[in-house]
mmCIF file with all atom_site columns, C-alpha atoms in Angstrom:
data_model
loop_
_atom_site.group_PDB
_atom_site.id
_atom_site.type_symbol
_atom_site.label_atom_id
_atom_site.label_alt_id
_atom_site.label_comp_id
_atom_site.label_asym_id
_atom_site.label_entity_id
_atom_site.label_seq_id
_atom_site.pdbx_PDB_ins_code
_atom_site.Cartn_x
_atom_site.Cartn_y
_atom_site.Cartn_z
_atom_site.occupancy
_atom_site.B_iso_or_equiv
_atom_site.pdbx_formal_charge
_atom_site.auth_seq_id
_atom_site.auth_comp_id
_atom_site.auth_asym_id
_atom_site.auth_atom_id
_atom_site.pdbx_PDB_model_num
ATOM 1   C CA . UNK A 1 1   ? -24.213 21.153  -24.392 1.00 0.00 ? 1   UNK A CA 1
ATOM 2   C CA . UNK A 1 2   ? -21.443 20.064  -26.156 1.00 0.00 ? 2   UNK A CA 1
ATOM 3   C CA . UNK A 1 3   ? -18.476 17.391  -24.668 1.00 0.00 ? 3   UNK A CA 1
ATOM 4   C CA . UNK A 1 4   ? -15.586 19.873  -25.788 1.00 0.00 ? 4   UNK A CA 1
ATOM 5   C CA . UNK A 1 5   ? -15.332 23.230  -24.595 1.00 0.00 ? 5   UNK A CA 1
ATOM 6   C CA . UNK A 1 6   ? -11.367 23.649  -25.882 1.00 0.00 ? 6   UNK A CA 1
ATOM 7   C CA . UNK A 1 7   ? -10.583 25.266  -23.280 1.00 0.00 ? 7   UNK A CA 1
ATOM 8   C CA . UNK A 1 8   ? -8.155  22.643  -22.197 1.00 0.00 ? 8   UNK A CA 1
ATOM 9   C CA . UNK A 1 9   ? -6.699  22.878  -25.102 1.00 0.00 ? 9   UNK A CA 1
ATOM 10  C CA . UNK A 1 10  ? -3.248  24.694  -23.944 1.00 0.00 ? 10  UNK A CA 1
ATOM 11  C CA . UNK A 1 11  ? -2.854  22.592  -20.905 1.00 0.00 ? 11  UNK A CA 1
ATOM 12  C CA . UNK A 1 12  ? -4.885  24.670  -18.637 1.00 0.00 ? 12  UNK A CA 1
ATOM 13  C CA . UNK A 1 13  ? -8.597  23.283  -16.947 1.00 0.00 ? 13  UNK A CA 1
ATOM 14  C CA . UNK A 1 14  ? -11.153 25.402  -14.808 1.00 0.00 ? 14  UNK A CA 1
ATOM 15  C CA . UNK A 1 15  ? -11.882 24.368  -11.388 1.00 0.00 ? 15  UNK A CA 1
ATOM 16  C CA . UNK A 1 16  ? -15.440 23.830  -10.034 1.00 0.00 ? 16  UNK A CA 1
ATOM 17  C CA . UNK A 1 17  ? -16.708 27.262  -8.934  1.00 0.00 ? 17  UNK A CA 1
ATOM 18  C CA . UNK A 1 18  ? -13.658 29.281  -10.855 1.00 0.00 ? 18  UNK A CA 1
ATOM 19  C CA . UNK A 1 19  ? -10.063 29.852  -11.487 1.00 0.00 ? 19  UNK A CA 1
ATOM 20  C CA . UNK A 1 20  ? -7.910  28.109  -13.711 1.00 0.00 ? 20  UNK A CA 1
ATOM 21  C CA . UNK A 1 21  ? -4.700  25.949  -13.233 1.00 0.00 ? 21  UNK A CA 1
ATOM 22  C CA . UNK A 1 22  ? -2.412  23.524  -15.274 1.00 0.00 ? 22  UNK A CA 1
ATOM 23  C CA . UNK A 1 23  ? -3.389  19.863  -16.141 1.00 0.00 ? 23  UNK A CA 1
ATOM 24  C CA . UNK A 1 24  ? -0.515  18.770  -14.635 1.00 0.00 ? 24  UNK A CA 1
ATOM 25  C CA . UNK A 1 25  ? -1.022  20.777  -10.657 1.00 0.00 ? 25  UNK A CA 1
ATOM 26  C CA . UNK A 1 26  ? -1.244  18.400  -7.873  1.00 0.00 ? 26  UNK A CA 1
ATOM 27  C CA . UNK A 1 27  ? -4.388  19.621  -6.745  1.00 0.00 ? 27  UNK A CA 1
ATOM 28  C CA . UNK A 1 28  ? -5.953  18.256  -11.399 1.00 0.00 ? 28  UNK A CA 1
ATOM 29  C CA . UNK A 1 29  ? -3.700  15.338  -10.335 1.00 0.00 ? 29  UNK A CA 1
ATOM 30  C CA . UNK A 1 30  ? -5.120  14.110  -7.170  1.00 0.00 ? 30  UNK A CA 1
ATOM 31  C CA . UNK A 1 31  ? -9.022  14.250  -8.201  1.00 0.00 ? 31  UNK A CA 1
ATOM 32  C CA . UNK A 1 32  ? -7.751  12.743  -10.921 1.00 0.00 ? 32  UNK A CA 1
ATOM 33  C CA . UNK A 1 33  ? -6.795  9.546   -9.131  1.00 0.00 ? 33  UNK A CA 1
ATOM 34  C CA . UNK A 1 34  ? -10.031 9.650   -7.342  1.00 0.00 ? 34  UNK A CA 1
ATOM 35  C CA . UNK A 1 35  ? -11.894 9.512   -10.819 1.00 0.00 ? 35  UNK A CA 1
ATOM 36  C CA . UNK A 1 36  ? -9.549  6.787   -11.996 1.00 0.00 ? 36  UNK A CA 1
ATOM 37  C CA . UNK A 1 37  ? -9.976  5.109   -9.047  1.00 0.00 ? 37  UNK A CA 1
ATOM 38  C CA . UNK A 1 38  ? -14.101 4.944   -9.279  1.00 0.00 ? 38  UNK A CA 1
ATOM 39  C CA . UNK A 1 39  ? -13.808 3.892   -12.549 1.00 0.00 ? 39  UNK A CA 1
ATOM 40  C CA . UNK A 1 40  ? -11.884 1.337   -11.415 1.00 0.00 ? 40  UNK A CA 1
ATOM 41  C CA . UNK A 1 41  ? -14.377 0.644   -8.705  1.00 0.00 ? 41  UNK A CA 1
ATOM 42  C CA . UNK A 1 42  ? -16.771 0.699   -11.844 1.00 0.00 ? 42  UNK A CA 1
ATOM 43  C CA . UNK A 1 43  ? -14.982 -1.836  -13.538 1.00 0.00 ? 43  UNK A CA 1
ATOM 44  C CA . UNK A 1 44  ? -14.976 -4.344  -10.429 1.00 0.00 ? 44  UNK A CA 1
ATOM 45  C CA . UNK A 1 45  ? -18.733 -4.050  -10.270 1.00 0.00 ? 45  UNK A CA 1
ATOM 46  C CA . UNK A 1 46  ? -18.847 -5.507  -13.504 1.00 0.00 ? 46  UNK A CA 1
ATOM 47  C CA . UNK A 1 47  ? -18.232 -8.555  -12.400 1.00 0.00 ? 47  UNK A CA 1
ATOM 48  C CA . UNK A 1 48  ? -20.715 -10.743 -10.618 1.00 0.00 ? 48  UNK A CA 1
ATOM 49  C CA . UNK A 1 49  ? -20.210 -9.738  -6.706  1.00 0.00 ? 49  UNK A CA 1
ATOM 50  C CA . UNK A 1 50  ? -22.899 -11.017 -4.199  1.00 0.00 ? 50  UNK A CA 1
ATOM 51  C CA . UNK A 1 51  ? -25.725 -8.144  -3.994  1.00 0.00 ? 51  UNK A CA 1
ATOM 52  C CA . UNK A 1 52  ? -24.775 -6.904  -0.528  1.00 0.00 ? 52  UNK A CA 1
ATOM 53  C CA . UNK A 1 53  ? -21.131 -6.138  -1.937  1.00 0.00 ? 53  UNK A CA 1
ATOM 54  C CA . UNK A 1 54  ? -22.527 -4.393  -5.392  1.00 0.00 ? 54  UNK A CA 1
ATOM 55  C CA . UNK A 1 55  ? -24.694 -1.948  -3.048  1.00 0.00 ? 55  UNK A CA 1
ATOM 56  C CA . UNK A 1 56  ? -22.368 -1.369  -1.052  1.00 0.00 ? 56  UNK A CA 1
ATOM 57  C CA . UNK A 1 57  ? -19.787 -0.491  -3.479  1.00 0.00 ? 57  UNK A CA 1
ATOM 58  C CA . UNK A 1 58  ? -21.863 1.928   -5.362  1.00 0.00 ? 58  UNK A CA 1
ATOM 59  C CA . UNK A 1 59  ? -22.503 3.895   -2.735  1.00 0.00 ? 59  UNK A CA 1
ATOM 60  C CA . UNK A 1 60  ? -18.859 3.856   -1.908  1.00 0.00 ? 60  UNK A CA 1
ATOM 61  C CA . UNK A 1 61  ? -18.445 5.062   -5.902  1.00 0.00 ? 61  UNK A CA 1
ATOM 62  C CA . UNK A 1 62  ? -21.048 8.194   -5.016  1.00 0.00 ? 62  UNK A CA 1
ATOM 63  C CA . UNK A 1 63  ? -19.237 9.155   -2.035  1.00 0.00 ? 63  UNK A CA 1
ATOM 64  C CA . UNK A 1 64  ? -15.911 9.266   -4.382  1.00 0.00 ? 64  UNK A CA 1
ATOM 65  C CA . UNK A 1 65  ? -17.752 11.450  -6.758  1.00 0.00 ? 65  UNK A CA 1
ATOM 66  C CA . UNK A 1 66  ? -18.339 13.468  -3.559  1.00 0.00 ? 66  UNK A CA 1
ATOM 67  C CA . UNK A 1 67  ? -14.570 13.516  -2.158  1.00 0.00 ? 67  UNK A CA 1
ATOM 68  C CA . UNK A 1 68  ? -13.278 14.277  -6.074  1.00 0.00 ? 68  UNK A CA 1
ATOM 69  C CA . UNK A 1 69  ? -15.653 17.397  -6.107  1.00 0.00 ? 69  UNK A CA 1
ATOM 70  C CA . UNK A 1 70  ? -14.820 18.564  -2.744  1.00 0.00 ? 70  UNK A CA 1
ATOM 71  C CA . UNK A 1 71  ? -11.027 18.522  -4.851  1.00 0.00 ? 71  UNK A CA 1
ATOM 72  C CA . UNK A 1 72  ? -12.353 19.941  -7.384  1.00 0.00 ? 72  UNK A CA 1
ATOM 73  C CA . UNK A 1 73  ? -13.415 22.643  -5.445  1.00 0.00 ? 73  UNK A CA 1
ATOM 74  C CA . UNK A 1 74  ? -11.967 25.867  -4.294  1.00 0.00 ? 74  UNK A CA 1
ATOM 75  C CA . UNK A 1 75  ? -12.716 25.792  -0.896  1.00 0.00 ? 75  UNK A CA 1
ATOM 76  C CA . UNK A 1 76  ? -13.684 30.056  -0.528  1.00 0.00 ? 76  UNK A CA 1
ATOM 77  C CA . UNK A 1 77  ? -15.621 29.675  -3.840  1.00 0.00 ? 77  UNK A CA 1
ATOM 78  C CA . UNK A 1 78  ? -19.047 30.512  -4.065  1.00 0.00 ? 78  UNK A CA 1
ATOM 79  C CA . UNK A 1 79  ? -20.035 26.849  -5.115  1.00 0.00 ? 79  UNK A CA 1
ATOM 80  C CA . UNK A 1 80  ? -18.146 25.425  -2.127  1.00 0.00 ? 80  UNK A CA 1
ATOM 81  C CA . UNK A 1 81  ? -21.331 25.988  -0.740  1.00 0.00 ? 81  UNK A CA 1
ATOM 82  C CA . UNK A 1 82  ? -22.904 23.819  -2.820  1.00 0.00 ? 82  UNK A CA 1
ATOM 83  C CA . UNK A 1 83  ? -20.907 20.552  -2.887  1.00 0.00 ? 83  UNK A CA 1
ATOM 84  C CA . UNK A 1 84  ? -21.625 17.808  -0.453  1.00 0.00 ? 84  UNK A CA 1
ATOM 85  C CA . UNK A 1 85  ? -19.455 17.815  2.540   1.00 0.00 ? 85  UNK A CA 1
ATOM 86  C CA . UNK A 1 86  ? -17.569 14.438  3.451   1.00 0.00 ? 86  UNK A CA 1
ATOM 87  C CA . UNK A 1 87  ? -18.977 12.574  6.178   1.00 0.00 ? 87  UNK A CA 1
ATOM 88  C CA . UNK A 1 88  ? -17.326 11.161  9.021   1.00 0.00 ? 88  UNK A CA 1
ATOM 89  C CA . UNK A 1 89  ? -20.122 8.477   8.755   1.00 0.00 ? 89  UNK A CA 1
ATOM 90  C CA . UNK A 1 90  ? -18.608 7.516   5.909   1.00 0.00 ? 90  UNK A CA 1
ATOM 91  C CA . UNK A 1 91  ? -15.630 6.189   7.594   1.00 0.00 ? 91  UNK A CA 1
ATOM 92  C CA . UNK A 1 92  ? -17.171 4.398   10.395  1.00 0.00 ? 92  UNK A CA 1
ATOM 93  C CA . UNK A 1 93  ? -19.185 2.760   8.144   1.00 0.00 ? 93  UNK A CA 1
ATOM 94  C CA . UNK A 1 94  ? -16.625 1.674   6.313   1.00 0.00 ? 94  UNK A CA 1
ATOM 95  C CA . UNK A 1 95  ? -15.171 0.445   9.916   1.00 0.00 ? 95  UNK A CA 1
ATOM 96  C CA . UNK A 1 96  ? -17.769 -1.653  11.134  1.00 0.00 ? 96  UNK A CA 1
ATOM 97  C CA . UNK A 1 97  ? -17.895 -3.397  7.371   1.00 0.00 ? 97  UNK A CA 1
ATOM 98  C CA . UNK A 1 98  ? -14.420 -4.014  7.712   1.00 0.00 ? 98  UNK A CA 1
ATOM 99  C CA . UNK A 1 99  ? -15.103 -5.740  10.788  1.00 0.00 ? 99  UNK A CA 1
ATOM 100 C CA . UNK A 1 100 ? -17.922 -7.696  9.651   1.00 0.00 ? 100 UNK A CA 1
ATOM 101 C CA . UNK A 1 101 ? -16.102 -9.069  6.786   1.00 0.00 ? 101 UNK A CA 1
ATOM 102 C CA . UNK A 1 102 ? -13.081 -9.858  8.538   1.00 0.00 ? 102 UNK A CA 1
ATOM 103 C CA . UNK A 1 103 ? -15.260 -12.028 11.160  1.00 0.00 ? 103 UNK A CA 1
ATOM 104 C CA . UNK A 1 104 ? -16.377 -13.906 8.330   1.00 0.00 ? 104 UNK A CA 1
ATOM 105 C CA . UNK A 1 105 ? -12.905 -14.323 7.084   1.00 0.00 ? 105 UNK A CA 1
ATOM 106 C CA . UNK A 1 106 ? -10.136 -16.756 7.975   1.00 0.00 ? 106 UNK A CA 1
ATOM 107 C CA . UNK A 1 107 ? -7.835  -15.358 9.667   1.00 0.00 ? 107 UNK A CA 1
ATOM 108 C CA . UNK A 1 108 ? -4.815  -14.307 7.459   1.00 0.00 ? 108 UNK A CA 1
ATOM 109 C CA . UNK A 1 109 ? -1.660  -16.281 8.033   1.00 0.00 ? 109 UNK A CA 1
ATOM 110 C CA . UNK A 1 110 ? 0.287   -14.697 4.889   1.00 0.00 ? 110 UNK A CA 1
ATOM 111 C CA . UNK A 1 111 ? 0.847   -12.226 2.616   1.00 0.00 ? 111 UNK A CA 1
ATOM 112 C CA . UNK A 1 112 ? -1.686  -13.015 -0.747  1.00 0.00 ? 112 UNK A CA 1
ATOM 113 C CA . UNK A 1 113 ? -0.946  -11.888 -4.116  1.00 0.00 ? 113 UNK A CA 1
ATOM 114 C CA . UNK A 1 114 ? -3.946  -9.560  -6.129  1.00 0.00 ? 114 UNK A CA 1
ATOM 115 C CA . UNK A 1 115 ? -5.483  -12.682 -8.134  1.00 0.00 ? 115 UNK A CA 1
ATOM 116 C CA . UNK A 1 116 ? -8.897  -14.934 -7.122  1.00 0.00 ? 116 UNK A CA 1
ATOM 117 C CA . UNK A 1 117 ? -11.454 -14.269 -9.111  1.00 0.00 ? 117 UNK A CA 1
ATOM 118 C CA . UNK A 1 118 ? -12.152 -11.272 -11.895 1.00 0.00 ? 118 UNK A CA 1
ATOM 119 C CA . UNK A 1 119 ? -13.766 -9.207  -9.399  1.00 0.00 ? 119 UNK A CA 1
ATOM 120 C CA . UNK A 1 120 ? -11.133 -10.057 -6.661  1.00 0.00 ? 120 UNK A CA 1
ATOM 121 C CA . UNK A 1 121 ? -8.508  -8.887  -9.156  1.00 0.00 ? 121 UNK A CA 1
ATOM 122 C CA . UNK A 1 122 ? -10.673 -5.759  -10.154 1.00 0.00 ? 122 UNK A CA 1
ATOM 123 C CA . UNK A 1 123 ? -10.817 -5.293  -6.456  1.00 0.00 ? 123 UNK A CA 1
ATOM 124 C CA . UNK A 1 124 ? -7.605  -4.950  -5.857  1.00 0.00 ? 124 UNK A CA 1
ATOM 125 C CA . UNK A 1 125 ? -6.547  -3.080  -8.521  1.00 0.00 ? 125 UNK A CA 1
ATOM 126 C CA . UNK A 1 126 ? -8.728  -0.738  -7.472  1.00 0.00 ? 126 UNK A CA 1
ATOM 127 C CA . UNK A 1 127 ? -7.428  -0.479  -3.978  1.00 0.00 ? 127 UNK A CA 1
ATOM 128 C CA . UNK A 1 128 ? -3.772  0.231   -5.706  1.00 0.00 ? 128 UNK A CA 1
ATOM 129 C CA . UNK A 1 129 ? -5.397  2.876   -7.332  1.00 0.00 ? 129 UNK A CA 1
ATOM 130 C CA . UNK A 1 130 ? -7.026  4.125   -4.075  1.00 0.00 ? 130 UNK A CA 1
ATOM 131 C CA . UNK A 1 131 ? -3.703  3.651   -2.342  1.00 0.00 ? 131 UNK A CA 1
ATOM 132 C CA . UNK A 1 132 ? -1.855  6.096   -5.161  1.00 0.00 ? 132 UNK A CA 1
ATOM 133 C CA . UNK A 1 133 ? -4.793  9.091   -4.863  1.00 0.00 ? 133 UNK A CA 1
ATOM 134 C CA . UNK A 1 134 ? -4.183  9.097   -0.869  1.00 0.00 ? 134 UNK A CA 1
ATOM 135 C CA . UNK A 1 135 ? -0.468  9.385   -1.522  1.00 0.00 ? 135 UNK A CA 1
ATOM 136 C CA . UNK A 1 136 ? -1.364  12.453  -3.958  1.00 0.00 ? 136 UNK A CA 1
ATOM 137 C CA . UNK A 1 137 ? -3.745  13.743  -1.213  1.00 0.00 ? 137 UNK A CA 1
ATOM 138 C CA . UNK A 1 138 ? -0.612  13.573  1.358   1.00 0.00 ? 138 UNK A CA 1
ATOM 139 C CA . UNK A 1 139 ? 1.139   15.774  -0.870  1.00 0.00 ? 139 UNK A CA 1
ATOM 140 C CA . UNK A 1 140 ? -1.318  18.839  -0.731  1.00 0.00 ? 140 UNK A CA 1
ATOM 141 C CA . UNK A 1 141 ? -2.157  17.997  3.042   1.00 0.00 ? 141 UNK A CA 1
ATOM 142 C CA . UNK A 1 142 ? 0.817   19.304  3.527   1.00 0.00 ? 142 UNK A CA 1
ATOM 143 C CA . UNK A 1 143 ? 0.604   22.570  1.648   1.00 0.00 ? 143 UNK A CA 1
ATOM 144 C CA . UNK A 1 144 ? -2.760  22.428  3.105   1.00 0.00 ? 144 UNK A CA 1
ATOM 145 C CA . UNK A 1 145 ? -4.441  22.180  -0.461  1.00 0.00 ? 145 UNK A CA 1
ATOM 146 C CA . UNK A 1 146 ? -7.012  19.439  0.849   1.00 0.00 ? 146 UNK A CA 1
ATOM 147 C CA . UNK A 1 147 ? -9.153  18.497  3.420   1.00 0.00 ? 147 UNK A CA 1
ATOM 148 C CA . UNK A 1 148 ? -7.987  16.098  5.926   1.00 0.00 ? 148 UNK A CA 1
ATOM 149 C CA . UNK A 1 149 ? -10.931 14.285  5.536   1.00 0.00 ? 149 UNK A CA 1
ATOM 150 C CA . UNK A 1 150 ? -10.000 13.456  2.647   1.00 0.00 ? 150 UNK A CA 1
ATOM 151 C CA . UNK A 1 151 ? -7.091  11.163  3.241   1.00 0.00 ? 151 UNK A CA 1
ATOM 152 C CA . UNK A 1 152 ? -8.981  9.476   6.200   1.00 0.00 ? 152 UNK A CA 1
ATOM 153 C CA . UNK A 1 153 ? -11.143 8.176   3.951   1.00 0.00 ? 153 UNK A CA 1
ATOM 154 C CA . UNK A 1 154 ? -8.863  6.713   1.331   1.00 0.00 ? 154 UNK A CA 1
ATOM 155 C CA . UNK A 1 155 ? -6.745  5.565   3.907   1.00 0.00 ? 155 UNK A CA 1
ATOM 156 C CA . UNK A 1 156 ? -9.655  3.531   5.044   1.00 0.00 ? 156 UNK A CA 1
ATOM 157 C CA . UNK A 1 157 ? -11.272 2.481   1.536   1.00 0.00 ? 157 UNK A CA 1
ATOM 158 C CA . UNK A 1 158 ? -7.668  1.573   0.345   1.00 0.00 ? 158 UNK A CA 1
ATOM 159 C CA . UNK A 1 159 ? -8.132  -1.421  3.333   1.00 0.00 ? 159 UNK A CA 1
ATOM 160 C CA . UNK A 1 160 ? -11.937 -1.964  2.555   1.00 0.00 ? 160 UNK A CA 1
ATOM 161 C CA . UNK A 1 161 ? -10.997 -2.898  -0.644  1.00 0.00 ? 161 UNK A CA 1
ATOM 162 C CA . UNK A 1 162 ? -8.896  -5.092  0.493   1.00 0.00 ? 162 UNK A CA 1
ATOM 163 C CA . UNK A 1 163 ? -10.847 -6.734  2.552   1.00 0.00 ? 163 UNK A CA 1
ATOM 164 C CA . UNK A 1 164 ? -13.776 -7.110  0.166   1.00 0.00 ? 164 UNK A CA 1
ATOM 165 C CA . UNK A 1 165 ? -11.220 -8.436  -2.121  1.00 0.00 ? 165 UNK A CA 1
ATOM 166 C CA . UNK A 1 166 ? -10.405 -11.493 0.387   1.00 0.00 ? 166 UNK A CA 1
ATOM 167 C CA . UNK A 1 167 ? -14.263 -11.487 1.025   1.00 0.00 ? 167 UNK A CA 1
ATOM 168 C CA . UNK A 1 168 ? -15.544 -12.228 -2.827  1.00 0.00 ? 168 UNK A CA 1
ATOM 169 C CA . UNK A 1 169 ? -12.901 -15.464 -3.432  1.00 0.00 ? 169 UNK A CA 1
ATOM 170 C CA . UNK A 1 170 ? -13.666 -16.918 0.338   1.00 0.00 ? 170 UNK A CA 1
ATOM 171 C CA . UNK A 1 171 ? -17.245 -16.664 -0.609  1.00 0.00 ? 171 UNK A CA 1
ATOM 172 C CA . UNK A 1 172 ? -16.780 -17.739 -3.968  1.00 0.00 ? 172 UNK A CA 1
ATOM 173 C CA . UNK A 1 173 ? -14.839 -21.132 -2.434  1.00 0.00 ? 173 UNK A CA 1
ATOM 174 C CA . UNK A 1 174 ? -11.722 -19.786 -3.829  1.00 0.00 ? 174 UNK A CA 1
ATOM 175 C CA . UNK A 1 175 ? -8.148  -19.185 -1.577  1.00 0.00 ? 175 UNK A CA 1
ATOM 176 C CA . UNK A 1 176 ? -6.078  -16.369 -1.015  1.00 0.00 ? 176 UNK A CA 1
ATOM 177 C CA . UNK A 1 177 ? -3.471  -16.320 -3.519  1.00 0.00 ? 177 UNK A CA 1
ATOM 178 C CA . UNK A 1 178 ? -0.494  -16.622 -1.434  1.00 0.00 ? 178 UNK A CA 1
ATOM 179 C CA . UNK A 1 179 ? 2.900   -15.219 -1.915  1.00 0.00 ? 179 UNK A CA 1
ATOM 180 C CA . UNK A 1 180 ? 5.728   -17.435 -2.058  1.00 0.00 ? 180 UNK A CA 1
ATOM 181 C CA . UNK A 1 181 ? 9.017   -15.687 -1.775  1.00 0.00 ? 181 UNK A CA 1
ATOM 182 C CA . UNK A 1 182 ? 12.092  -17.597 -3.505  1.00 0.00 ? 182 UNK A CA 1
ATOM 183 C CA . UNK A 1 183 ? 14.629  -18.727 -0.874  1.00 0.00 ? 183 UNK A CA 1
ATOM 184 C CA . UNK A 1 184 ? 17.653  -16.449 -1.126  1.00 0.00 ? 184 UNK A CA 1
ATOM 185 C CA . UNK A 1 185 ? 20.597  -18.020 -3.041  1.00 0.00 ? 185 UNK A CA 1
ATOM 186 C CA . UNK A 1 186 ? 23.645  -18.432 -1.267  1.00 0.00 ? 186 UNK A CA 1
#
């Protein structure tokens, strides 16, 4: 099977299980985000992370395949049938990690700047990215184009991901970076 199909090629793609709609509709737009952001996720696993974070955030990346298909997907089409469902397991999981983590944490006194470590950085970038595919999921929530489901769960990755972030410097012995705001000038 070949990579190009052309069919794209006047600004149209096909959605998974039929129909067709411009490049540019909210709907092409927000599973976009969610690919961008698990390549971004990708990209932070690059790094070294200790191995309970890397497993962890690989399944996290096959779940976001999952929530871009469900997207992706038409929900009365004949292969909504056939995509994964999201589960609220997902989210509690995500809950009680969040938990976990922050116990191990120091307790945050300040805002922090993205920055630590490479994988801190990668981290956080990708929870900007995670943070700009809920606000596209918002959009169609309200012209009830997704799942609810849907923004649950990036709502509560976006602060994963944040956490985690915090998680890989402290164990890596480095600080938060910390924001230092400029006095006003009088």
């Amino acid at each position: 099977m070949k990579i190009y199909t052309k069919t794209g090629d006047k600004g149209e793609t096909g959605l998974f299980g039929g129909g067709r709609v411009s490049k540019d509709d909210a709907l092409v737009d927000a599973y976009g985000e969610v690919d961008e952001l698990n390549s971004t996720l990708g990209l932070a696993r690059t790094f070294p992370l200790p191995a309970d974070l890397e497993h962890f955030l690989q399944r996290i990346q096959d779940q976001l395949f999952t929530v871009g298909s469900v997207l992706a997907t038409p929900p009365q089409s004949r292969a909504a049938a056939h995509i994964p469902e999201l589960k609220p397991e997902w989210v509690e999981e995500m809950e009680r990690h969040i938990d976990r983590y922050e116990e191990e944490l120091p307790k945050m006194t300040h805002f922090i700047l993205p920055g630590g470590s490479s994988a801190a950085a990668a981290l956080h970038l990708a929870r900007t990215v995670c943070r700009r595919a809920e606000r596209r999921v918002v959009s169609l929530l309200r012209e009830d184009k997704a799942p609810p489901a849907v923004a649950v769960y990036l709502n509560r990755l976006s602060d994963l991901l944040f956490v985690v972030a915090r998680l890989v410097n402290f164990r890596a012995g480095l600080p938060d970076v910390k924001w230092i705001p400029e006095k006003p000038s009088k």
